[in-house]
mmCIF file of C-alpha atoms and ligand atoms in Angstrom:
data_model
loop_
_atom_site.group_PDB
_atom_site.id
_atom_site.type_symbol
_atom_site.label_atom_id
_atom_site.label_comp_id
_atom_site.label_asym_id
_atom_site.label_seq_id
_atom_site.Cartn_x
_atom_site.Cartn_y
_atom_site.Cartn_z
ATOM 1 C CA UNK A 1 13.650 -12.096 -18.434
ATOM 2 C CA UNK A 2 10.254 -13.061 -17.110
ATOM 3 C CA UNK A 3 10.273 -10.367 -14.466
ATOM 4 C CA UNK A 4 11.014 -7.627 -17.012
ATOM 5 C CA UNK A 5 8.093 -8.948 -19.167
ATOM 6 C CA UNK A 6 5.793 -8.875 -16.148
ATOM 7 C CA UNK A 7 6.963 -5.293 -15.294
ATOM 8 C CA UNK A 8 6.376 -4.217 -18.866
ATOM 9 C CA UNK A 9 2.807 -5.829 -18.862
ATOM 10 C CA UNK A 10 1.726 -4.104 -15.617
ATOM 11 C CA UNK A 11 0.594 -0.475 -15.398
ATOM 12 C CA UNK A 12 -1.196 1.638 -12.779
ATOM 13 C CA UNK A 13 -4.616 0.562 -14.053
ATOM 14 C CA UNK A 14 -7.044 3.528 -14.125
ATOM 15 C CA UNK A 15 -10.267 1.616 -14.863
ATOM 16 C CA UNK A 16 -11.126 -1.901 -13.853
ATOM 17 C CA UNK A 17 -13.846 -3.987 -15.373
ATOM 18 C CA UNK A 18 -15.249 -5.493 -12.121
ATOM 19 C CA UNK A 19 -14.115 -9.205 -12.766
ATOM 20 C CA UNK A 20 -13.171 -10.648 -9.436
ATOM 21 C CA UNK A 21 -9.700 -11.926 -8.859
ATOM 22 C CA UNK A 22 -9.638 -15.571 -7.906
ATOM 23 C CA UNK A 23 -8.843 -16.136 -4.179
ATOM 24 C CA UNK A 24 -5.805 -18.254 -5.002
ATOM 25 C CA UNK A 25 -4.245 -15.419 -6.893
ATOM 26 C CA UNK A 26 -4.928 -12.981 -4.020
ATOM 27 C CA UNK A 27 -3.481 -15.396 -1.532
ATOM 28 C CA UNK A 28 -0.378 -15.649 -3.955
ATOM 29 C CA UNK A 29 0.087 -11.879 -3.822
ATOM 30 C CA UNK A 30 -0.394 -11.822 -0.050
ATOM 31 C CA UNK A 31 2.186 -14.508 0.419
ATOM 32 C CA UNK A 32 4.709 -12.498 -1.652
ATOM 33 C CA UNK A 33 3.972 -9.517 0.537
ATOM 34 C CA UNK A 34 4.572 -11.616 3.598
ATOM 35 C CA UNK A 35 7.966 -12.833 2.176
ATOM 36 C CA UNK A 36 9.202 -9.249 1.500
ATOM 37 C CA UNK A 37 12.308 -8.064 3.271
ATOM 38 C CA UNK A 38 12.018 -5.592 6.102
ATOM 39 C CA UNK A 39 14.497 -3.844 8.343
ATOM 40 C CA UNK A 40 15.627 -6.298 11.184
ATOM 41 C CA UNK A 41 12.847 -8.589 9.922
ATOM 42 C CA UNK A 42 10.296 -6.738 12.049
ATOM 43 C CA UNK A 43 7.601 -6.593 9.308
ATOM 44 C CA UNK A 44 6.256 -3.503 10.993
ATOM 45 C CA UNK A 45 2.910 -3.303 8.972
ATOM 46 C CA UNK A 46 -0.283 -5.438 8.367
ATOM 47 C CA UNK A 47 -2.334 -5.780 5.334
ATOM 48 C CA UNK A 48 -6.204 -5.336 5.337
ATOM 49 C CA UNK A 49 -8.073 -6.914 2.392
ATOM 50 C CA UNK A 50 -11.122 -4.947 1.656
ATOM 51 C CA UNK A 51 -13.812 -7.048 -0.158
ATOM 52 C CA UNK A 52 -17.001 -5.578 1.369
ATOM 53 C CA UNK A 53 -18.526 -3.310 -1.369
ATOM 54 C CA UNK A 54 -20.009 -1.030 1.227
ATOM 55 C CA UNK A 55 -16.766 -0.342 2.943
ATOM 56 C CA UNK A 56 -15.235 0.238 -0.602
ATOM 57 C CA UNK A 57 -18.086 2.717 -1.350
ATOM 58 C CA UNK A 58 -17.009 4.630 1.908
ATOM 59 C CA UNK A 59 -13.399 4.792 0.808
ATOM 60 C CA UNK A 60 -13.864 5.942 -2.679
ATOM 61 C CA UNK A 61 -14.814 9.597 -1.845
ATOM 62 C CA UNK A 62 -11.779 9.910 0.441
ATOM 63 C CA UNK A 63 -9.677 8.484 -2.255
ATOM 64 C CA UNK A 64 -10.188 11.158 -4.835
ATOM 65 C CA UNK A 65 -13.193 9.251 -6.193
ATOM 66 C CA UNK A 66 -10.844 6.889 -7.950
ATOM 67 C CA UNK A 67 -13.044 4.259 -9.497
ATOM 68 C CA UNK A 68 -10.562 1.430 -8.987
ATOM 69 C CA UNK A 69 -11.510 1.382 -5.269
ATOM 70 C CA UNK A 70 -15.044 0.224 -6.053
ATOM 71 C CA UNK A 71 -14.257 -1.679 -9.280
ATOM 72 C CA UNK A 72 -11.556 -3.855 -7.852
ATOM 73 C CA UNK A 73 -12.566 -7.001 -6.244
ATOM 74 C CA UNK A 74 -9.944 -6.677 -3.559
ATOM 75 C CA UNK A 75 -8.475 -3.486 -2.076
ATOM 76 C CA UNK A 76 -5.208 -4.118 -0.131
ATOM 77 C CA UNK A 77 -4.450 -1.455 2.546
ATOM 78 C CA UNK A 78 -0.901 -1.433 3.782
ATOM 79 C CA UNK A 79 -1.018 -0.189 7.388
ATOM 80 C CA UNK A 80 2.174 0.347 9.228
ATOM 81 C CA UNK A 81 2.779 0.290 12.945
ATOM 82 C CA UNK A 82 2.202 3.706 14.536
ATOM 83 C CA UNK A 83 5.329 3.232 16.550
ATOM 84 C CA UNK A 84 8.044 0.756 17.522
ATOM 85 C CA UNK A 85 7.358 -0.298 21.111
ATOM 86 C CA UNK A 86 9.321 -2.718 23.323
ATOM 87 C CA UNK A 87 6.321 -5.141 23.229
ATOM 88 C CA UNK A 88 6.213 -5.162 19.468
ATOM 89 C CA UNK A 89 10.040 -5.592 18.997
ATOM 90 C CA UNK A 90 10.260 -8.252 21.856
ATOM 91 C CA UNK A 91 7.278 -10.073 20.344
ATOM 92 C CA UNK A 92 8.946 -10.429 16.848
ATOM 93 C CA UNK A 93 12.233 -11.770 18.329
ATOM 94 C CA UNK A 94 10.388 -14.117 20.617
ATOM 95 C CA UNK A 95 8.318 -15.582 17.851
ATOM 96 C CA UNK A 96 11.311 -15.897 15.505
ATOM 97 C CA UNK A 97 13.416 -17.673 18.103
ATOM 98 C CA UNK A 98 10.541 -20.071 18.863
ATOM 99 C CA UNK A 99 10.228 -20.809 15.167
ATOM 100 C CA UNK A 100 13.887 -21.493 14.923
ATOM 101 C CA UNK A 101 14.234 -23.443 18.178
ATOM 102 C CA UNK A 102 16.726 -20.798 19.379
ATOM 103 C CA UNK A 103 17.107 -19.531 22.967
ATOM 104 C CA UNK A 104 16.391 -15.774 23.275
ATOM 105 C CA UNK A 105 19.951 -15.162 24.512
ATOM 106 C CA UNK A 106 21.170 -15.628 20.800
ATOM 107 C CA UNK A 107 19.529 -12.389 19.792
ATOM 108 C CA UNK A 108 19.486 -10.416 23.062
ATOM 109 C CA UNK A 109 22.406 -8.118 22.092
ATOM 110 C CA UNK A 110 20.891 -7.175 18.697
ATOM 111 C CA UNK A 111 17.441 -6.904 20.278
ATOM 112 C CA UNK A 112 18.510 -4.631 23.003
ATOM 113 C CA UNK A 113 20.352 -2.464 20.501
ATOM 114 C CA UNK A 114 17.072 -1.986 18.462
ATOM 115 C CA UNK A 115 15.189 -1.285 21.713
ATOM 116 C CA UNK A 116 17.631 1.440 22.617
ATOM 117 C CA UNK A 117 17.695 3.062 19.195
ATOM 118 C CA UNK A 118 13.892 2.990 18.507
ATOM 119 C CA UNK A 119 12.691 3.932 21.999
ATOM 120 C CA UNK A 120 14.874 7.096 21.684
ATOM 121 C CA UNK A 121 12.954 8.220 18.557
ATOM 122 C CA UNK A 122 9.540 9.793 18.272
ATOM 123 C CA UNK A 123 6.467 7.805 17.298
ATOM 124 C CA UNK A 124 6.294 9.864 14.034
ATOM 125 C CA UNK A 125 9.984 9.007 13.222
ATOM 126 C CA UNK A 126 9.261 5.291 13.903
ATOM 127 C CA UNK A 127 6.063 5.292 11.874
ATOM 128 C CA UNK A 128 8.020 6.929 8.917
ATOM 129 C CA UNK A 129 10.519 4.093 9.195
ATOM 130 C CA UNK A 130 7.775 1.447 9.440
ATOM 131 C CA UNK A 131 5.990 3.038 6.373
ATOM 132 C CA UNK A 132 9.115 2.668 4.304
ATOM 133 C CA UNK A 133 8.994 -1.096 4.989
ATOM 134 C CA UNK A 134 5.395 -1.179 3.790
ATOM 135 C CA UNK A 135 6.558 0.402 0.503
ATOM 136 C CA UNK A 136 9.091 -2.499 -0.080
ATOM 137 C CA UNK A 137 6.131 -4.838 0.236
ATOM 138 C CA UNK A 138 4.123 -2.682 -2.093
ATOM 139 C CA UNK A 139 6.873 -3.260 -4.785
ATOM 140 C CA UNK A 140 6.877 -6.928 -4.083
ATOM 141 C CA UNK A 141 3.017 -6.973 -4.582
ATOM 142 C CA UNK A 142 3.138 -5.082 -7.735
ATOM 143 C CA UNK A 143 5.531 -7.716 -9.304
ATOM 144 C CA UNK A 144 3.626 -10.657 -7.843
ATOM 145 C CA UNK A 145 0.227 -9.315 -9.030
ATOM 146 C CA UNK A 146 1.783 -8.791 -12.608
ATOM 147 C CA UNK A 147 3.189 -12.342 -12.527
ATOM 148 C CA UNK A 148 -0.262 -13.633 -11.847
ATOM 149 C CA UNK A 149 -1.711 -11.337 -14.636
ATOM 150 C CA UNK A 150 -3.743 -9.402 -12.087
ATOM 151 C CA UNK A 151 -3.900 -5.715 -12.581
ATOM 152 C CA UNK A 152 -3.315 -3.351 -9.745
ATOM 153 C CA UNK A 153 -3.047 0.357 -8.908
ATOM 154 C CA UNK A 154 -0.616 1.535 -6.346
ATOM 155 C CA UNK A 155 -2.343 4.456 -4.640
ATOM 156 C CA UNK A 156 -1.279 7.225 -2.343
ATOM 157 C CA UNK A 157 -4.269 9.391 -3.602
ATOM 158 C CA UNK A 158 -6.345 9.173 -0.404
ATOM 159 C CA UNK A 159 -6.764 10.824 2.914
ATOM 160 C CA UNK A 160 -4.925 8.556 5.314
ATOM 161 C CA UNK A 161 -6.541 9.982 8.442
ATOM 162 C CA UNK A 162 -9.991 9.422 6.927
ATOM 163 C CA UNK A 163 -9.155 5.825 5.911
ATOM 164 C CA UNK A 164 -7.783 5.074 9.422
ATOM 165 C CA UNK A 165 -11.087 6.306 10.734
ATOM 166 C CA UNK A 166 -13.156 4.070 8.327
ATOM 167 C CA UNK A 167 -11.030 1.012 9.212
ATOM 168 C CA UNK A 168 -10.629 1.778 12.843
ATOM 169 C CA UNK A 169 -6.913 1.479 12.408
ATOM 170 C CA UNK A 170 -6.029 3.710 15.519
ATOM 171 C CA UNK A 171 -7.331 1.068 17.882
ATOM 172 C CA UNK A 172 -5.009 -1.488 16.309
ATOM 173 C CA UNK A 173 -1.897 0.818 16.587
ATOM 174 C CA UNK A 174 -1.739 1.152 12.775
ATOM 175 C CA UNK A 175 -1.814 3.912 10.235
ATOM 176 C CA UNK A 176 -2.553 3.572 6.549
ATOM 177 C CA UNK A 177 0.257 4.176 4.144
ATOM 178 C CA UNK A 178 -0.636 3.026 0.683
ATOM 179 C CA UNK A 179 -3.526 1.202 -0.994
ATOM 180 C CA UNK A 180 -3.445 -1.433 -3.834
ATOM 181 C CA UNK A 181 -6.680 -2.285 -5.578
ATOM 182 C CA UNK A 182 -6.567 -5.560 -7.427
ATOM 183 C CA UNK A 183 -8.675 -6.448 -10.481
ATOM 184 C CA UNK A 184 -8.651 -6.588 -14.203
ATOM 185 C CA UNK A 185 -8.138 -3.781 -16.743
ATOM 186 C CA UNK A 186 -11.046 -2.326 -18.644
ATOM 187 C CA UNK A 187 -9.605 -2.721 -22.175
ATOM 188 C CA UNK A 188 -12.141 -0.403 -23.709
ATOM 189 C CA UNK A 189 -12.528 2.272 -21.015
ATOM 190 C CA UNK A 190 -9.038 2.778 -19.643
ATOM 191 C CA UNK A 191 -7.153 5.745 -21.357
ATOM 192 C CA UNK A 192 -3.785 4.380 -20.180
ATOM 193 C CA UNK A 193 -4.227 0.795 -21.344
ATOM 194 C CA UNK A 194 -2.470 1.131 -24.737
ATOM 195 C CA UNK A 195 0.002 3.945 -23.935
ATOM 196 C CA UNK A 196 3.685 3.429 -24.210
ATOM 197 C CA UNK A 197 5.339 2.775 -20.828
ATOM 198 C CA UNK A 198 7.885 5.693 -20.378
ATOM 199 C CA UNK A 199 10.823 5.597 -18.168
ATOM 200 C CA UNK A 200 13.984 7.701 -17.765
ATOM 201 C CA UNK A 201 16.557 6.485 -20.271
ATOM 202 C CA UNK A 202 19.164 4.204 -18.721
ATOM 203 C CA UNK A 203 22.161 6.714 -19.468
ATOM 204 C CA UNK A 204 20.396 9.412 -17.365
ATOM 205 C CA UNK A 205 19.187 6.986 -14.642
ATOM 206 C CA UNK A 206 22.228 4.684 -13.963
ATOM 207 C CA UNK A 207 25.679 5.904 -13.014
ATOM 208 C CA UNK A 208 28.506 3.422 -12.969
ATOM 209 C CA UNK A 209 31.188 4.579 -10.531
HETATM 210 C C1 FMN B 301 3.412 5.143 -4.105
HETATM 211 C C2 FMN B 301 2.596 5.360 -5.405
HETATM 212 C C3 FMN B 301 1.384 6.131 -5.294
HETATM 213 C C4 FMN B 301 0.646 6.210 -6.448
HETATM 214 N N1 FMN B 301 -0.684 6.739 -6.379
HETATM 215 C C5 FMN B 301 -1.506 6.602 -7.362
HETATM 216 C C6 FMN B 301 -2.874 6.979 -7.270
HETATM 217 O O1 FMN B 301 -3.351 7.481 -6.223
HETATM 218 N N2 FMN B 301 -3.657 6.872 -8.384
HETATM 219 C C7 FMN B 301 -3.217 6.451 -9.545
HETATM 220 O O2 FMN B 301 -4.014 6.277 -10.536
HETATM 221 N N3 FMN B 301 -1.864 6.019 -9.740
HETATM 222 C C8 FMN B 301 -1.033 6.144 -8.710
HETATM 223 N N4 FMN B 301 0.212 5.778 -8.844
HETATM 224 C C9 FMN B 301 0.822 5.293 -10.022
HETATM 225 C C10 FMN B 301 1.819 6.077 -10.777
HETATM 226 O O3 FMN B 301 1.389 7.242 -11.233
HETATM 227 C C11 FMN B 301 2.492 5.142 -11.757
HETATM 228 O O4 FMN B 301 3.052 3.998 -11.037
HETATM 229 C C12 FMN B 301 3.596 5.789 -12.581
HETATM 230 O O5 FMN B 301 3.003 6.820 -13.381
HETATM 231 C C13 FMN B 301 4.248 4.906 -13.472
HETATM 232 O O6 FMN B 301 3.430 4.245 -14.333
HETATM 233 P P1 FMN B 301 3.053 2.697 -14.397
HETATM 234 O O7 FMN B 301 2.926 2.147 -12.937
HETATM 235 O O8 FMN B 301 1.821 2.634 -15.096
HETATM 236 O O9 FMN B 301 4.131 1.961 -15.162
HETATM 237 C C14 FMN B 301 1.070 5.665 -7.702
HETATM 238 C C15 FMN B 301 2.261 4.940 -7.667
HETATM 239 C C16 FMN B 301 2.944 4.811 -6.600
HETATM 240 C C17 FMN B 301 4.354 3.980 -6.629
#
């Protein structure tokens, strides 16, 4: 029941009041993101936490001038791998096996199957797949933020190429996917704050077969 209450409380906040989110709440949300499921457990994305006001000011104009970018205390940028490479895939398996005290031979068949399938695809196809994993984490972040009573705005309304340039993501082999400002709702100035949450009725949305 708690999760449904959290989900009803949250909304894509249009105006934030500038109050900073305490670091422990940001860390909680980041931990929830880190614990998200991903295909083959590759976690093919990283999170950049933007707190520098100057950097936020640079991002705002390439994000449709959305005020949450500069009024949020923390702006999370979900940046996916630009490709699945053997180095990246092998690195994940090596680390996981070390952490579990397992010999690499335990996962060799599965790892080789992944290498064959990903290296046959284009970088663009692999980035698209990696970006989907980042969206799963975005969903987790929305729930975790709401549970912490932290407001947030999931955002695709920005120019990814321009954001990649500002954050120098290309040199890290990353591409921005989605952005999540964290802050507190502006109770007086946000036109959406008291609006009813509207969703497709269950009977049109769910089919039991
Ligand atoms: C991937 C994604 C991108 C979105 N991009 C924006 C955005 O750029 N700006 C914004 O104000 N809202 C954005 N939204 C918010 C949606 O419009 C909002 O989630 C939807 O209308 C449902 O409303 P609620 O989240 O307030 O319940 C985005 C949501 C998602 C999931």
